[in-house]
mmCIF file of C-alpha atoms in Angstrom:
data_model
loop_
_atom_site.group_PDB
_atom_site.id
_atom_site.type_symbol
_atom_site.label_atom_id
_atom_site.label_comp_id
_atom_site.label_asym_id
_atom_site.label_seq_id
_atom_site.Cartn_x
_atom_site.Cartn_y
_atom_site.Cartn_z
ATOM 1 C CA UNK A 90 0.000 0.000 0.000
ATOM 2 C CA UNK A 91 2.783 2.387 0.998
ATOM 3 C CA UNK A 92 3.943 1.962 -2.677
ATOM 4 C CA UNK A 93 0.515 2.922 -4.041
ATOM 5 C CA UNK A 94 0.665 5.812 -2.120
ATOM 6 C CA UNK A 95 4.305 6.707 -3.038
ATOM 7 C CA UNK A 96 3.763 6.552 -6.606
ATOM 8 C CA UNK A 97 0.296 8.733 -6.680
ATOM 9 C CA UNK A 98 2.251 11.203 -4.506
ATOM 10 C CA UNK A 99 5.091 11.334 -7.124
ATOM 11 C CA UNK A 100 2.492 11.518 -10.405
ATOM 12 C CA UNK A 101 0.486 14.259 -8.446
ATOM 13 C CA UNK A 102 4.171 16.248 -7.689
ATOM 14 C CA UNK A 103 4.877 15.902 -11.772
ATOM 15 C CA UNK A 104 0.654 16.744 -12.545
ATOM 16 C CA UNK A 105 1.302 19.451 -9.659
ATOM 17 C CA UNK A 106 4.386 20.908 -11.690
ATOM 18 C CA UNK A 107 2.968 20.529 -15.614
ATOM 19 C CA UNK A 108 -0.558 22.265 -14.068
ATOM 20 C CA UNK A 109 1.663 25.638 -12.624
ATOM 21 C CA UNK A 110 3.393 26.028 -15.748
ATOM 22 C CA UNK A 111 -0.355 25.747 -17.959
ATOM 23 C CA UNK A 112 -1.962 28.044 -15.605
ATOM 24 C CA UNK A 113 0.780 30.711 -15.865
ATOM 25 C CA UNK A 114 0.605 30.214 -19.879
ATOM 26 C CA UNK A 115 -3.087 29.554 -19.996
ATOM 27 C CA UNK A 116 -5.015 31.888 -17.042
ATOM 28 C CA UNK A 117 -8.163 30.932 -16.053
ATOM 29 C CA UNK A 118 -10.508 29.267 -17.631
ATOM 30 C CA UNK A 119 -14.157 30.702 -18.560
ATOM 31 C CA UNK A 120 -15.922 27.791 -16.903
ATOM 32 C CA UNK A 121 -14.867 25.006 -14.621
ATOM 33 C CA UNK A 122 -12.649 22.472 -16.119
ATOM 34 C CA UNK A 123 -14.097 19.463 -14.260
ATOM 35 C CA UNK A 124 -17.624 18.606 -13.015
ATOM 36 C CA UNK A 125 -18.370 18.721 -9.288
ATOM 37 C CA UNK A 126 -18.745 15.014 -8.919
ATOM 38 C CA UNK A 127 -15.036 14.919 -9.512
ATOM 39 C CA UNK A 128 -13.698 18.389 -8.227
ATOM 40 C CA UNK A 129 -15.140 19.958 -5.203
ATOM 41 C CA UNK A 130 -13.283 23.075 -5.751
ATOM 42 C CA UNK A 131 -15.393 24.083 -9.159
ATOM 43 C CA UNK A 132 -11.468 25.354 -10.173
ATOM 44 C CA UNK A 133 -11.110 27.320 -13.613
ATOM 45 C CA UNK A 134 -7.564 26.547 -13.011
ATOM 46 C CA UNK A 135 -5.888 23.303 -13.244
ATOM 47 C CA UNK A 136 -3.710 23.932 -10.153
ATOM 48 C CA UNK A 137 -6.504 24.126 -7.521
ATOM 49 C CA UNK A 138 -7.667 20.527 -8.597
ATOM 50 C CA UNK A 139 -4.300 19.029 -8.530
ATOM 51 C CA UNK A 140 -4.602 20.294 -4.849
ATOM 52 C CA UNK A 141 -7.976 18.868 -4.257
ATOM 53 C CA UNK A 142 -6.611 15.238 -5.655
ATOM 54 C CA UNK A 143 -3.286 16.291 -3.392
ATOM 55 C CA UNK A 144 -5.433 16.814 0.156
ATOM 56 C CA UNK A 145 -7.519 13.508 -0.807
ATOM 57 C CA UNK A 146 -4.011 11.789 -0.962
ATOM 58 C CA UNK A 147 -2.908 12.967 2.449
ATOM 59 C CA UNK A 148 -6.100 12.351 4.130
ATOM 60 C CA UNK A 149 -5.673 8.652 2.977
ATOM 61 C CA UNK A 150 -1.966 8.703 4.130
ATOM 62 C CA UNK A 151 -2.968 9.972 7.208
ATOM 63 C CA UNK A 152 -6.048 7.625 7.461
ATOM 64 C CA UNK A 153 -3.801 4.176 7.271
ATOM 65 C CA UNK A 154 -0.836 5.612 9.387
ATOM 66 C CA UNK A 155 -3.833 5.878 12.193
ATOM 67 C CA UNK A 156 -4.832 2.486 11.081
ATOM 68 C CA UNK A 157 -8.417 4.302 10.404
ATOM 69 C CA UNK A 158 -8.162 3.244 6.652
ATOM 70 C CA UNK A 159 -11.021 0.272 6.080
ATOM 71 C CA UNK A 160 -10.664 -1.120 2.664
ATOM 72 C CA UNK A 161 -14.285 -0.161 1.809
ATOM 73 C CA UNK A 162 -12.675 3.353 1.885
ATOM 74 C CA UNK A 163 -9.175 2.689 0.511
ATOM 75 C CA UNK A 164 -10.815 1.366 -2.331
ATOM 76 C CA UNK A 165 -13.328 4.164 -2.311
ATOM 77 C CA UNK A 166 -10.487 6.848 -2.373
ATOM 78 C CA UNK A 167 -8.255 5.405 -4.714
ATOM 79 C CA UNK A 168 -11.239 5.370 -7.176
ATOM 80 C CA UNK A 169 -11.618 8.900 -6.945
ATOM 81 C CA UNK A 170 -7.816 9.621 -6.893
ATOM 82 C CA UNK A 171 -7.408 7.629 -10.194
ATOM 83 C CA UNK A 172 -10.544 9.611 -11.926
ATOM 84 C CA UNK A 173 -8.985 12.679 -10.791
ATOM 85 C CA UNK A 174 -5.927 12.127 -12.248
ATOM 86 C CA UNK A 175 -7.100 10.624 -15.348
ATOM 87 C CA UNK A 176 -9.028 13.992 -15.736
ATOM 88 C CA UNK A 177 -6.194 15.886 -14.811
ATOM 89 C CA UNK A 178 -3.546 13.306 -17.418
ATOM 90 C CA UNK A 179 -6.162 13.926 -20.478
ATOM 91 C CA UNK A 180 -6.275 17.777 -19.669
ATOM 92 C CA UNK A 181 -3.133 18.318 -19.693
ATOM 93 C CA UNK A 182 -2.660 15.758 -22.850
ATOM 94 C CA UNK A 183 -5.451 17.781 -24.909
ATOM 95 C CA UNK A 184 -3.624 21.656 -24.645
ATOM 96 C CA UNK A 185 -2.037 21.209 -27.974
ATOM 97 C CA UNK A 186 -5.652 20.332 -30.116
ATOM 98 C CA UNK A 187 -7.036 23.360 -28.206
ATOM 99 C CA UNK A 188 -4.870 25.411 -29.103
ATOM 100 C CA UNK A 189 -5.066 24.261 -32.568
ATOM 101 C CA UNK A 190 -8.617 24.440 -32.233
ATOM 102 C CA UNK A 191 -8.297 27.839 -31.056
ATOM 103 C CA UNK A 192 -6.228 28.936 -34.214
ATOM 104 C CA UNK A 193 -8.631 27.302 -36.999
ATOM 105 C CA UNK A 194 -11.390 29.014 -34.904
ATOM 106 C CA UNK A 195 -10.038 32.550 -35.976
ATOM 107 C CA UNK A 196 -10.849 35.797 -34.314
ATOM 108 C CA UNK A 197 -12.984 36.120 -31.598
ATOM 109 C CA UNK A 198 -17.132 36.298 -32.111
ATOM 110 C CA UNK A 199 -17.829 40.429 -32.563
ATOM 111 C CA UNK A 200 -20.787 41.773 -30.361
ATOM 112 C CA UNK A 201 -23.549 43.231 -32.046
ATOM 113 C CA UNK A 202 -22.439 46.258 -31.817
ATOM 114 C CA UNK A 203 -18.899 45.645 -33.255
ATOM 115 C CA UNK A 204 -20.647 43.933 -36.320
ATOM 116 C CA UNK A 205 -23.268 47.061 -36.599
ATOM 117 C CA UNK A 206 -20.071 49.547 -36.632
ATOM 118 C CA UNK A 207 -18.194 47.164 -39.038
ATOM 119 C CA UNK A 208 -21.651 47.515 -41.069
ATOM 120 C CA UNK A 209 -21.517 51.200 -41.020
ATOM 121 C CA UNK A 210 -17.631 51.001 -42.275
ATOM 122 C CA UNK A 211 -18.624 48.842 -45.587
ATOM 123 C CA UNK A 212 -21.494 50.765 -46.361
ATOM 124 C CA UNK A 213 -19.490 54.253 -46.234
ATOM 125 C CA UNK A 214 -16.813 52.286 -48.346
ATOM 126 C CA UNK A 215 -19.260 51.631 -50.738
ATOM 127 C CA UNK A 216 -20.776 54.750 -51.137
ATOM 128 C CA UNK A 217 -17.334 56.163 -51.708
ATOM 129 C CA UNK A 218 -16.357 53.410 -54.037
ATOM 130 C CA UNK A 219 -19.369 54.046 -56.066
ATOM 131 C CA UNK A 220 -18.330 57.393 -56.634
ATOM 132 C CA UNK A 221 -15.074 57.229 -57.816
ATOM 133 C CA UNK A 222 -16.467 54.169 -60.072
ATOM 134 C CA UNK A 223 -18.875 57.027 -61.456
ATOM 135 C CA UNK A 224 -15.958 59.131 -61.876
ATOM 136 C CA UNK A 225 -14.216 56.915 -63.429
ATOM 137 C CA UNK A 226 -17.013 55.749 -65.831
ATOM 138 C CA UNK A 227 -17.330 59.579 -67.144
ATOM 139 C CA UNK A 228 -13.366 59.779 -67.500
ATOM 140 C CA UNK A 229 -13.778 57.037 -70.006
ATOM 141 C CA UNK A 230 -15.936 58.967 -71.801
ATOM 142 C CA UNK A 231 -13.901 62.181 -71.909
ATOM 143 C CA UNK A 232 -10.721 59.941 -72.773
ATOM 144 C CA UNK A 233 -8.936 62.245 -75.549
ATOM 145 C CA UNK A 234 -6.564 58.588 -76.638
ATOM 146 C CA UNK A 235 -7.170 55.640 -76.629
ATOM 147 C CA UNK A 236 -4.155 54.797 -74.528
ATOM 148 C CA UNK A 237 -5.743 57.255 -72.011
ATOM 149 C CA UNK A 238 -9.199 55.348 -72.455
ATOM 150 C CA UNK A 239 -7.097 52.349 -71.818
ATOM 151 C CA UNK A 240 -5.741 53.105 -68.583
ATOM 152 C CA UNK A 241 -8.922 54.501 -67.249
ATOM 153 C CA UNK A 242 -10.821 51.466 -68.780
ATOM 154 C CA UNK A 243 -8.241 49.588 -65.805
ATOM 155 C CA UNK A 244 -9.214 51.810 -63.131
ATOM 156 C CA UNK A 245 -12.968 51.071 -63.700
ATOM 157 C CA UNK A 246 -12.171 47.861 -63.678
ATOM 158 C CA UNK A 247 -10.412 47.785 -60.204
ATOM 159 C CA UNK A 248 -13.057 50.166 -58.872
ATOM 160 C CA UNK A 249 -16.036 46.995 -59.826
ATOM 161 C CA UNK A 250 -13.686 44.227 -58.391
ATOM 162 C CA UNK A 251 -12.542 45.938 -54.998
ATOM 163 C CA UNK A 252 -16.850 47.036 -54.988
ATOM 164 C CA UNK A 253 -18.310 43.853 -55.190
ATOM 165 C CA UNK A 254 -15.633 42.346 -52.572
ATOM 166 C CA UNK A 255 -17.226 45.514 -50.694
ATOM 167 C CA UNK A 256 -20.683 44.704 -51.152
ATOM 168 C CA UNK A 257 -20.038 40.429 -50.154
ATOM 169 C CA UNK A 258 -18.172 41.568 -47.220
ATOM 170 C CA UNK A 259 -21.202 43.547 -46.701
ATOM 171 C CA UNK A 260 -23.963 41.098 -47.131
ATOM 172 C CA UNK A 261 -22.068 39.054 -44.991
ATOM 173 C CA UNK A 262 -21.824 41.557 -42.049
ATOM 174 C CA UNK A 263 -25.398 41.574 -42.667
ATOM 175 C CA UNK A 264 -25.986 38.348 -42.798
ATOM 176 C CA UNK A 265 -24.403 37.634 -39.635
ATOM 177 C CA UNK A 266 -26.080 40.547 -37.585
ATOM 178 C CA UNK A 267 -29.331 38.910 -38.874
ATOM 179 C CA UNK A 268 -28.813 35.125 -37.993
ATOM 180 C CA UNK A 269 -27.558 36.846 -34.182
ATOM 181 C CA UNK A 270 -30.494 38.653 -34.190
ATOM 182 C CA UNK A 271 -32.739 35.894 -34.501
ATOM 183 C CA UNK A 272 -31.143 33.591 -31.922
ATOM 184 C CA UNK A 273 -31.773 35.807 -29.101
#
């Protein structure tokens, strides 16, 4: 038994030092990491529930140095130890696919009034592309060369393309205020 106990003492030191270093890195979480039937402490940090699984250890240790350990409870214990540190193992194993996770995810979600600004942005782009694609429309027109024509002929050209990215970007803006709109 004393072996048991030496070797979850020696995993929970290394869990102990991996969980510091991820809660430096990391900060705390939005929500707790573990349920309560497995964590008492609710923690949004990995470092409080090593603790937790740390306390249960020593209050077993202490328990059968006593000789106050029954095996209904020993076996009860240990149970609880090994979920904890199965949690705390698979945590700790998954950082790198949340991160990655994280990073296909992109940008944070915009409130409704970020995407309503962003809105107001597009559509003042738009206006003022439409104008100089106006302006450039007439300078066609009023081309004295052909060469001249030409080269305004490109800048209408680049004035439609960069408008209807304008105009997507907008509809999608839209599109997305909409769809948050009528989930709440």
């Amino acid at each position: 038994m004393k072996a048991q106990l030496e070797t979850m003492h020696q995993l929970l030191d290394q869990l102990a030092k991996r969980a510091a270093e991820v809660d430096r890195r990391r900060g705390e979480a939005n929500a707790p990491l573990f349920s309560i039937q497995l964590f008492q402490c609710q923690g949004k940090l990995l470092t409080p529930c090593v603790n937790e699984a740390q306390g249960l250890l020593n209050v077993m240790r202490r328990d059968d140095e006593q000789g106050l350990l029954t095996e209904a409870r020993a076996t009860h214990i240990c149970e609880t130890l090994l979920a904890q540190i199965s949690a705390l193992q698979r945590e700790l194993a998954t950082l790198p696919l949340r991160k990655q996770e994280q990073a296909t995810r992109g940008r944070r979600r915009q409130s409704i009034g970020e995407l309503y600004q962003e809105l107001a942005k597009h559509q003042d782009w738009e206006r003022r592309l439409e104008d100089k694609l106006r302006d450039a429309t007439a300078s066609v027109d009023a081309a004295s060369t052909p060469a001249v024509r030409q080269d305004y002929q490109k800048q209408v050209l680049a004035l439609e393309q960069r408008l209807a990215r304008c105009r997507q970007a907008r509809e999608r803006i839209e599109s997305t205020i909409s769809y948050r709109e009528r989930k709440t």
